[in-house]
GROMACS .gro file of C-alpha atoms in nm:
model
  415
    1UNK     CA    1   1.841  -6.018 -10.916
    2UNK     CA    2   1.635  -5.677 -10.905
    3UNK     CA    3   1.294  -5.848 -10.822
    4UNK     CA    4   1.435  -6.058 -10.632
    5UNK     CA    5   1.610  -5.799 -10.367
    6UNK     CA    6   1.275  -5.579 -10.388
    7UNK     CA    7   1.132  -5.948 -10.209
    8UNK     CA    8   1.379  -5.974 -10.012
    9UNK     CA    9   1.351  -5.620  -9.868
   10UNK     CA   10   0.973  -5.612  -9.803
   11UNK     CA   11   1.030  -5.958  -9.611
   12UNK     CA   12   1.319  -5.751  -9.415
   13UNK     CA   13   1.033  -5.470  -9.363
   14UNK     CA   14   0.801  -5.691  -9.239
   15UNK     CA   15   1.029  -5.859  -9.031
   16UNK     CA   16   1.081  -5.538  -8.879
   17UNK     CA   17   0.750  -5.433  -8.822
   18UNK     CA   18   0.663  -5.742  -8.633
   19UNK     CA   19   0.928  -5.619  -8.384
   20UNK     CA   20   0.904  -5.320  -8.304
   21UNK     CA   21   0.513  -5.466  -8.276
   22UNK     CA   22   0.659  -5.727  -8.032
   23UNK     CA   23   0.877  -5.424  -7.846
   24UNK     CA   24   0.540  -5.172  -7.846
   25UNK     CA   25   0.331  -5.483  -7.674
   26UNK     CA   26   0.627  -5.540  -7.455
   27UNK     CA   27   0.743  -5.224  -7.342
   28UNK     CA   28   0.316  -5.126  -7.329
   29UNK     CA   29   0.288  -5.389  -7.065
   30UNK     CA   30   0.572  -5.311  -6.823
   31UNK     CA   31   0.442  -4.984  -6.833
   32UNK     CA   32   0.114  -5.072  -6.695
   33UNK     CA   33   0.280  -5.286  -6.445
   34UNK     CA   34   0.494  -5.016  -6.287
   35UNK     CA   35   0.222  -4.823  -6.316
   36UNK     CA   36  -0.010  -5.054  -6.103
   37UNK     CA   37   0.272  -5.121  -5.874
   38UNK     CA   38   0.341  -4.752  -5.785
   39UNK     CA   39  -0.039  -4.711  -5.731
   40UNK     CA   40  -0.046  -4.986  -5.500
   41UNK     CA   41   0.245  -4.821  -5.250
   42UNK     CA   42   0.107  -4.545  -5.255
   43UNK     CA   43  -0.164  -4.679  -5.166
   44UNK     CA   44  -0.005  -4.845  -4.875
   45UNK     CA   45   0.154  -4.566  -4.785
   46UNK     CA   46  -0.175  -4.356  -4.761
   47UNK     CA   47  -0.370  -4.606  -4.539
   48UNK     CA   48  -0.028  -4.628  -4.346
   49UNK     CA   49   0.021  -4.227  -4.299
   50UNK     CA   50  -0.063  -4.124  -3.955
   51UNK     CA   51  -0.384  -3.924  -3.945
   52UNK     CA   52  -0.261  -3.534  -3.799
   53UNK     CA   53  -0.284  -3.464  -3.496
   54UNK     CA   54  -0.566  -3.284  -3.287
   55UNK     CA   55  -0.429  -2.986  -3.139
   56UNK     CA   56  -0.654  -2.967  -2.871
   57UNK     CA   57  -0.963  -3.110  -2.626
   58UNK     CA   58  -1.295  -2.956  -2.539
   59UNK     CA   59  -1.327  -2.758  -2.308
   60UNK     CA   60  -1.379  -2.911  -1.900
   61UNK     CA   61  -1.629  -2.740  -1.753
   62UNK     CA   62  -1.686  -2.860  -1.336
   63UNK     CA   63  -1.987  -2.909  -1.185
   64UNK     CA   64  -2.090  -2.518  -0.935
   65UNK     CA   65  -1.972  -2.802  -0.621
   66UNK     CA   66  -1.564  -2.901  -0.803
   67UNK     CA   67  -1.267  -2.648  -0.808
   68UNK     CA   68  -1.122  -2.643  -1.146
   69UNK     CA   69  -0.702  -2.609  -1.218
   70UNK     CA   70  -0.611  -2.558  -1.524
   71UNK     CA   71  -0.728  -2.362  -1.818
   72UNK     CA   72  -0.481  -2.464  -2.130
   73UNK     CA   73  -0.689  -2.754  -2.326
   74UNK     CA   74  -0.411  -2.860  -2.595
   75UNK     CA   75  -0.296  -3.139  -2.604
   76UNK     CA   76  -0.066  -3.311  -2.296
   77UNK     CA   77  -0.183  -3.018  -2.099
   78UNK     CA   78  -0.386  -3.093  -1.709
   79UNK     CA   79  -0.673  -2.992  -1.521
   80UNK     CA   80  -0.679  -3.056  -1.217
   81UNK     CA   81  -1.044  -3.096  -0.984
   82UNK     CA   82  -1.084  -3.061  -0.624
   83UNK     CA   83  -1.320  -3.045  -0.343
   84UNK     CA   84  -1.354  -2.850  -0.024
   85UNK     CA   85  -1.305  -3.005   0.306
   86UNK     CA   86  -1.554  -3.242   0.381
   87UNK     CA   87  -1.657  -3.341   0.067
   88UNK     CA   88  -1.457  -3.634  -0.104
   89UNK     CA   89  -1.373  -3.661  -0.467
   90UNK     CA   90  -1.538  -3.925  -0.699
   91UNK     CA   91  -1.392  -3.974  -1.061
   92UNK     CA   92  -1.009  -3.783  -1.216
   93UNK     CA   93  -0.869  -3.554  -1.008
   94UNK     CA   94  -0.659  -3.562  -1.332
   95UNK     CA   95  -0.758  -3.523  -1.702
   96UNK     CA   96  -0.524  -3.533  -1.956
   97UNK     CA   97  -0.585  -3.400  -2.328
   98UNK     CA   98  -0.499  -3.648  -2.569
   99UNK     CA   99  -0.362  -3.637  -2.896
  100UNK     CA  100  -0.695  -3.791  -3.093
  101UNK     CA  101  -0.875  -3.475  -2.906
  102UNK     CA  102  -1.028  -3.680  -2.595
  103UNK     CA  103  -0.941  -3.667  -2.240
  104UNK     CA  104  -0.854  -3.912  -1.965
  105UNK     CA  105  -1.037  -4.032  -1.713
  106UNK     CA  106  -1.355  -3.923  -1.510
  107UNK     CA  107  -1.607  -3.637  -1.519
  108UNK     CA  108  -1.560  -3.548  -1.124
  109UNK     CA  109  -1.755  -3.411  -0.864
  110UNK     CA  110  -1.794  -3.391  -0.502
  111UNK     CA  111  -2.010  -3.550  -0.287
  112UNK     CA  112  -2.032  -3.492   0.093
  113UNK     CA  113  -1.784  -3.697   0.301
  114UNK     CA  114  -2.011  -3.835   0.688
  115UNK     CA  115  -1.764  -3.813   0.973
  116UNK     CA  116  -1.915  -4.107   1.145
  117UNK     CA  117  -1.997  -4.348   0.882
  118UNK     CA  118  -1.639  -4.503   0.938
  119UNK     CA  119  -1.703  -4.527   1.298
  120UNK     CA  120  -1.334  -4.383   1.382
  121UNK     CA  121  -1.408  -4.385   1.738
  122UNK     CA  122  -1.286  -4.709   1.921
  123UNK     CA  123  -1.273  -4.808   2.269
  124UNK     CA  124  -1.650  -4.761   2.260
  125UNK     CA  125  -1.632  -4.378   2.175
  126UNK     CA  126  -1.901  -4.203   2.066
  127UNK     CA  127  -1.875  -4.019   1.739
  128UNK     CA  128  -2.076  -3.657   1.725
  129UNK     CA  129  -2.098  -3.495   1.379
  130UNK     CA  130  -1.952  -3.172   1.333
  131UNK     CA  131  -1.907  -2.932   1.015
  132UNK     CA  132  -1.607  -3.108   0.823
  133UNK     CA  133  -1.513  -3.284   1.113
  134UNK     CA  134  -1.607  -3.555   1.406
  135UNK     CA  135  -1.533  -3.585   1.791
  136UNK     CA  136  -1.491  -3.885   1.961
  137UNK     CA  137  -1.699  -3.844   2.325
  138UNK     CA  138  -1.452  -4.085   2.541
  139UNK     CA  139  -1.518  -4.336   2.798
  140UNK     CA  140  -1.320  -4.322   3.112
  141UNK     CA  141  -0.968  -4.447   3.091
  142UNK     CA  142  -0.906  -4.363   2.718
  143UNK     CA  143  -0.802  -4.054   2.487
  144UNK     CA  144  -0.676  -3.933   2.205
  145UNK     CA  145  -0.881  -3.848   1.862
  146UNK     CA  146  -1.067  -4.175   1.822
  147UNK     CA  147  -1.034  -4.326   2.167
  148UNK     CA  148  -0.736  -4.467   2.114
  149UNK     CA  149  -0.488  -4.418   2.389
  150UNK     CA  150  -0.515  -4.515   2.798
  151UNK     CA  151  -0.553  -4.197   2.984
  152UNK     CA  152  -0.177  -4.098   3.110
  153UNK     CA  153  -0.198  -3.975   3.499
  154UNK     CA  154  -0.123  -3.639   3.530
  155UNK     CA  155   0.227  -3.513   3.714
  156UNK     CA  156   0.103  -3.411   4.086
  157UNK     CA  157   0.115  -3.024   4.166
  158UNK     CA  158   0.190  -3.091   4.438
  159UNK     CA  159   0.576  -3.159   4.576
  160UNK     CA  160   0.673  -3.530   4.626
  161UNK     CA  161   0.825  -3.463   4.934
  162UNK     CA  162   0.462  -3.371   5.046
  163UNK     CA  163   0.289  -3.618   4.961
  164UNK     CA  164   0.255  -3.940   5.163
  165UNK     CA  165   0.238  -4.138   4.822
  166UNK     CA  166   0.577  -4.059   4.769
  167UNK     CA  167   0.697  -4.262   5.137
  168UNK     CA  168   0.630  -4.500   5.310
  169UNK     CA  169   0.720  -4.740   5.563
  170UNK     CA  170   0.949  -5.016   5.462
  171UNK     CA  171   0.941  -5.381   5.522
  172UNK     CA  172   1.113  -5.493   5.826
  173UNK     CA  173   1.224  -5.878   5.957
  174UNK     CA  174   1.462  -6.014   6.237
  175UNK     CA  175   1.686  -6.243   6.137
  176UNK     CA  176   1.955  -6.398   6.399
  177UNK     CA  177   1.912  -6.051   6.628
  178UNK     CA  178   1.980  -5.820   6.357
  179UNK     CA  179   1.662  -5.645   6.151
  180UNK     CA  180   1.657  -5.605   5.828
  181UNK     CA  181   1.406  -5.393   5.590
  182UNK     CA  182   1.351  -5.300   5.312
  183UNK     CA  183   1.153  -5.144   4.992
  184UNK     CA  184   0.877  -5.173   4.764
  185UNK     CA  185   1.070  -5.151   4.393
  186UNK     CA  186   1.077  -4.799   4.290
  187UNK     CA  187   1.173  -4.686   4.659
  188UNK     CA  188   1.526  -4.654   4.824
  189UNK     CA  189   1.629  -4.638   5.207
  190UNK     CA  190   1.655  -4.281   5.373
  191UNK     CA  191   1.716  -4.231   5.712
  192UNK     CA  192   1.889  -4.392   5.965
  193UNK     CA  193   1.844  -4.831   5.996
  194UNK     CA  194   1.640  -4.770   6.349
  195UNK     CA  195   1.405  -4.461   6.192
  196UNK     CA  196   1.445  -4.520   5.790
  197UNK     CA  197   1.145  -4.466   5.540
  198UNK     CA  198   1.086  -4.546   5.208
  199UNK     CA  199   1.117  -4.245   4.959
  200UNK     CA  200   1.065  -4.324   4.608
  201UNK     CA  201   1.304  -4.285   4.311
  202UNK     CA  202   1.315  -4.009   4.070
  203UNK     CA  203   1.394  -4.302   3.765
  204UNK     CA  204   1.449  -3.988   3.562
  205UNK     CA  205   1.728  -3.828   3.779
  206UNK     CA  206   1.890  -4.218   3.859
  207UNK     CA  207   1.938  -4.296   3.453
  208UNK     CA  208   2.066  -3.965   3.381
  209UNK     CA  209   2.294  -4.007   3.635
  210UNK     CA  210   2.400  -4.329   3.525
  211UNK     CA  211   2.388  -4.272   3.153
  212UNK     CA  212   2.134  -4.483   3.081
  213UNK     CA  213   1.885  -4.538   2.838
  214UNK     CA  214   1.589  -4.265   2.788
  215UNK     CA  215   1.316  -4.320   2.965
  216UNK     CA  216   1.103  -4.123   2.757
  217UNK     CA  217   1.092  -3.978   2.436
  218UNK     CA  218   0.978  -3.613   2.600
  219UNK     CA  219   0.877  -3.582   2.950
  220UNK     CA  220   0.882  -3.838   3.251
  221UNK     CA  221   0.671  -3.797   3.478
  222UNK     CA  222   0.717  -3.945   3.834
  223UNK     CA  223   0.473  -4.119   4.044
  224UNK     CA  224   0.435  -4.319   4.353
  225UNK     CA  225   0.759  -4.618   4.292
  226UNK     CA  226   0.792  -4.578   3.939
  227UNK     CA  227   0.677  -4.321   3.640
  228UNK     CA  228   0.538  -4.213   3.322
  229UNK     CA  229   0.630  -4.052   3.034
  230UNK     CA  230   0.407  -3.789   2.835
  231UNK     CA  231   0.410  -3.569   2.512
  232UNK     CA  232   0.432  -3.225   2.378
  233UNK     CA  233   0.088  -3.034   2.288
  234UNK     CA  234  -0.021  -3.187   1.940
  235UNK     CA  235   0.168  -3.549   1.994
  236UNK     CA  236   0.007  -3.910   2.140
  237UNK     CA  237   0.167  -4.140   2.393
  238UNK     CA  238   0.199  -4.447   2.160
  239UNK     CA  239   0.149  -4.753   2.287
  240UNK     CA  240   0.520  -4.876   2.414
  241UNK     CA  241   0.431  -4.597   2.641
  242UNK     CA  242   0.791  -4.346   2.592
  243UNK     CA  243   0.708  -4.254   2.189
  244UNK     CA  244   0.571  -3.994   2.072
  245UNK     CA  245   0.389  -3.946   1.725
  246UNK     CA  246   0.241  -3.636   1.543
  247UNK     CA  247  -0.108  -3.603   1.522
  248UNK     CA  248  -0.199  -3.560   1.159
  249UNK     CA  249  -0.449  -3.210   1.207
  250UNK     CA  250  -0.479  -3.135   0.872
  251UNK     CA  251  -0.670  -3.505   0.837
  252UNK     CA  252  -0.846  -3.484   1.111
  253UNK     CA  253  -0.981  -3.167   1.025
  254UNK     CA  254  -0.913  -2.996   1.272
  255UNK     CA  255  -0.721  -2.718   1.169
  256UNK     CA  256  -0.864  -2.344   1.050
  257UNK     CA  257  -0.712  -2.355   0.768
  258UNK     CA  258  -1.011  -2.138   0.449
  259UNK     CA  259  -1.105  -2.247   0.110
  260UNK     CA  260  -0.862  -2.037  -0.061
  261UNK     CA  261  -0.568  -2.227   0.161
  262UNK     CA  262  -0.399  -2.620   0.183
  263UNK     CA  263  -0.306  -2.730   0.539
  264UNK     CA  264  -0.015  -2.845   0.554
  265UNK     CA  265   0.067  -3.067   0.849
  266UNK     CA  266   0.409  -3.070   1.091
  267UNK     CA  267   0.522  -3.140   1.402
  268UNK     CA  268   0.281  -3.091   1.694
  269UNK     CA  269   0.081  -2.852   1.476
  270UNK     CA  270  -0.034  -2.719   1.081
  271UNK     CA  271   0.048  -2.475   0.858
  272UNK     CA  272  -0.190  -2.269   0.569
  273UNK     CA  273  -0.010  -2.196   0.300
  274UNK     CA  274  -0.167  -2.052  -0.062
  275UNK     CA  275   0.097  -2.078  -0.321
  276UNK     CA  276   0.083  -1.754  -0.559
  277UNK     CA  277   0.308  -1.709  -0.855
  278UNK     CA  278   0.542  -1.458  -0.939
  279UNK     CA  279   0.377  -1.158  -1.079
  280UNK     CA  280   0.460  -1.042  -1.416
  281UNK     CA  281   0.757  -0.861  -1.479
  282UNK     CA  282   0.781  -0.713  -1.879
  283UNK     CA  283   0.600  -0.942  -2.114
  284UNK     CA  284   0.655  -1.282  -1.824
  285UNK     CA  285   0.337  -1.368  -1.660
  286UNK     CA  286   0.284  -1.674  -1.530
  287UNK     CA  287  -0.045  -1.880  -1.477
  288UNK     CA  288  -0.168  -2.124  -1.197
  289UNK     CA  289  -0.233  -2.464  -1.336
  290UNK     CA  290  -0.293  -2.679  -1.006
  291UNK     CA  291  -0.297  -2.573  -0.648
  292UNK     CA  292   0.118  -2.613  -0.627
  293UNK     CA  293   0.237  -2.587  -0.964
  294UNK     CA  294   0.252  -2.240  -1.189
  295UNK     CA  295   0.354  -2.248  -1.574
  296UNK     CA  296   0.470  -1.986  -1.804
  297UNK     CA  297   0.283  -1.767  -2.015
  298UNK     CA  298   0.409  -1.817  -2.368
  299UNK     CA  299   0.720  -1.597  -2.495
  300UNK     CA  300   0.759  -1.387  -2.787
  301UNK     CA  301   0.990  -1.479  -3.047
  302UNK     CA  302   1.244  -1.228  -2.960
  303UNK     CA  303   1.235  -1.195  -2.609
  304UNK     CA  304   1.518  -1.382  -2.426
  305UNK     CA  305   1.476  -1.306  -2.065
  306UNK     CA  306   1.096  -1.457  -2.118
  307UNK     CA  307   1.255  -1.805  -2.256
  308UNK     CA  308   1.543  -1.824  -2.017
  309UNK     CA  309   1.311  -1.748  -1.714
  310UNK     CA  310   1.151  -2.104  -1.548
  311UNK     CA  311   0.899  -2.285  -1.719
  312UNK     CA  312   0.749  -2.436  -1.453
  313UNK     CA  313   0.712  -2.327  -1.067
  314UNK     CA  314   0.634  -2.588  -0.817
  315UNK     CA  315   0.609  -2.525  -0.466
  316UNK     CA  316   0.684  -2.818  -0.227
  317UNK     CA  317   0.611  -2.844   0.165
  318UNK     CA  318   0.808  -3.087   0.400
  319UNK     CA  319   0.767  -3.102   0.784
  320UNK     CA  320   1.050  -3.247   1.012
  321UNK     CA  321   1.263  -3.313   1.316
  322UNK     CA  322   1.482  -3.139   1.493
  323UNK     CA  323   1.855  -3.222   1.449
  324UNK     CA  324   1.755  -3.447   1.200
  325UNK     CA  325   2.097  -3.705   1.109
  326UNK     CA  326   2.251  -3.598   0.823
  327UNK     CA  327   2.296  -3.649   0.538
  328UNK     CA  328   1.954  -3.714   0.472
  329UNK     CA  329   1.780  -3.713   0.136
  330UNK     CA  330   1.475  -3.438   0.151
  331UNK     CA  331   1.370  -3.379  -0.219
  332UNK     CA  332   1.461  -3.552  -0.640
  333UNK     CA  333   1.335  -3.339  -0.902
  334UNK     CA  334   1.361  -3.515  -1.258
  335UNK     CA  335   1.259  -3.455  -1.588
  336UNK     CA  336   0.963  -3.607  -1.800
  337UNK     CA  337   0.962  -3.587  -2.175
  338UNK     CA  338   0.596  -3.687  -2.350
  339UNK     CA  339   0.625  -3.945  -2.590
  340UNK     CA  340   0.696  -3.921  -2.942
  341UNK     CA  341   0.890  -3.621  -2.827
  342UNK     CA  342   1.294  -3.590  -2.781
  343UNK     CA  343   1.349  -3.498  -2.474
  344UNK     CA  344   1.668  -3.284  -2.294
  345UNK     CA  345   2.044  -3.521  -2.363
  346UNK     CA  346   2.176  -3.270  -2.076
  347UNK     CA  347   2.076  -3.118  -1.761
  348UNK     CA  348   2.206  -2.919  -1.478
  349UNK     CA  349   2.114  -2.910  -1.108
  350UNK     CA  350   2.147  -2.550  -0.868
  351UNK     CA  351   2.051  -2.398  -0.583
  352UNK     CA  352   1.932  -2.053  -0.696
  353UNK     CA  353   1.818  -1.903  -0.360
  354UNK     CA  354   1.621  -1.961  -0.036
  355UNK     CA  355   1.802  -1.880   0.346
  356UNK     CA  356   2.070  -2.078   0.524
  357UNK     CA  357   2.137  -2.227   0.115
  358UNK     CA  358   2.481  -2.307   0.299
  359UNK     CA  359   2.270  -2.648   0.462
  360UNK     CA  360   2.215  -2.806   0.163
  361UNK     CA  361   2.384  -2.921  -0.133
  362UNK     CA  362   2.250  -3.073  -0.498
  363UNK     CA  363   2.405  -3.376  -0.652
  364UNK     CA  364   2.260  -3.625  -0.931
  365UNK     CA  365   2.141  -3.931  -0.835
  366UNK     CA  366   2.133  -4.024  -1.234
  367UNK     CA  367   2.085  -3.900  -1.581
  368UNK     CA  368   1.785  -3.758  -1.523
  369UNK     CA  369   1.733  -3.704  -1.167
  370UNK     CA  370   1.908  -3.465  -0.915
  371UNK     CA  371   1.878  -3.451  -0.601
  372UNK     CA  372   1.896  -3.175  -0.279
  373UNK     CA  373   2.110  -3.322   0.058
  374UNK     CA  374   2.048  -3.157   0.387
  375UNK     CA  375   2.399  -3.124   0.501
  376UNK     CA  376   2.390  -2.966   0.832
  377UNK     CA  377   2.157  -3.039   1.089
  378UNK     CA  378   1.869  -2.786   1.186
  379UNK     CA  379   1.730  -2.719   1.493
  380UNK     CA  380   1.396  -2.594   1.552
  381UNK     CA  381   1.176  -2.452   1.575
  382UNK     CA  382   1.215  -2.271   1.249
  383UNK     CA  383   1.097  -2.234   0.871
  384UNK     CA  384   1.357  -2.313   0.576
  385UNK     CA  385   1.338  -2.158   0.253
  386UNK     CA  386   1.579  -2.359  -0.026
  387UNK     CA  387   1.498  -2.272  -0.417
  388UNK     CA  388   1.572  -2.583  -0.647
  389UNK     CA  389   1.644  -2.520  -1.034
  390UNK     CA  390   1.743  -2.805  -1.374
  391UNK     CA  391   1.835  -2.674  -1.686
  392UNK     CA  392   1.749  -2.863  -1.958
  393UNK     CA  393   1.975  -2.878  -2.241
  394UNK     CA  394   1.975  -3.038  -2.604
  395UNK     CA  395   2.320  -3.056  -2.782
  396UNK     CA  396   2.415  -2.804  -2.592
  397UNK     CA  397   2.211  -2.555  -2.666
  398UNK     CA  398   1.942  -2.460  -2.329
  399UNK     CA  399   1.551  -2.539  -2.369
  400UNK     CA  400   1.408  -2.476  -2.081
  401UNK     CA  401   1.432  -2.428  -1.694
  402UNK     CA  402   1.245  -2.538  -1.393
  403UNK     CA  403   1.237  -2.430  -1.050
  404UNK     CA  404   1.106  -2.596  -0.699
  405UNK     CA  405   1.052  -2.402  -0.407
  406UNK     CA  406   1.064  -2.557  -0.130
  407UNK     CA  407   0.928  -2.483   0.260
  408UNK     CA  408   1.081  -2.706   0.564
  409UNK     CA  409   0.875  -2.686   0.885
  410UNK     CA  410   1.188  -2.793   1.162
  411UNK     CA  411   0.948  -2.896   1.423
  412UNK     CA  412   1.148  -2.821   1.814
  413UNK     CA  413   1.126  -3.189   1.919
  414UNK     CA  414   1.332  -3.499   1.770
  415UNK     CA  415   1.029  -3.681   1.705
   0.00000   0.00000   0.00000
């Protein structure tokens, strides 16, 4: 029995060894499978992981004849290009630094404008090339910047009552032993039946007395038997014979603005503007990134006053007619969020300064837009300034402020 027990014991040991060897093989294969799976997952994650963004783009150099605005070359920053009057920009006027380290758009360059190449003069006018402008020599009976309007009769310098053209003999006929006299259209009978005379009818005065429709947008010139409308300086008479249209001196290069300023067309004229960034104060300073926008330089972390100052300041110029009907929408201000970046969840709009602030209100039109409304009519000519700011908040924490400085050029006329 002792020998049999030893054999049984040896068999049990061999069986245990085989079992342990099988378990070891299974564990080794399982461990290998797990390692292979982890290696596959790691490789796929490494392939899907985005490359780290490029911090900046290469510096942009502008040709000698191109004016460049913007000196920051970080991702999402813009650089702007313009040309002097008399030249047109070829290429992109704005280029944006992308996350891959390249700029959007094409290289900018300026080409001289041939003012007469588009044949601007109409109705047989002759185009003369000038320095940054053209001039049309118009044939008789045509006038206007491009000879587009028929010449208007100038108002007489003499008295109507002294001019024989404003009075004429009536047309009379004998009917049934009674003499009947009448006047041509635009004239009325003056005097007695025996010595009556037809005198010119002043349509402007008659229509005013009778409360009729307004004959002319501006001034009415009385001519024999009729009238003509005239417009103030800086306007031209339209084809309907009574409406006045403003002449855009800026687009026609009829301004005298220098290369350092910008021409803004206004009702009946123009203004030369040169927006300036605020001067440095303490650790708050600004840099001009475009002709009409300033950007605050980075703040020190501990400078609360710097962080509270406007991050951007933009300049806007709006021409307005006199006595504009209210309420009138003048300006919209909205937030812009860069792709992939969290935007503000709350905005606050307000009027931050200017003269005649009581003529305006600011209201929200949607979640990300505010509107400046004119609520009291303005009598021109005058210049009005109003500042509108927009504060951004995220989780009720102040993020940044943006300031829009708006200048209104109110015309002397209602058109």
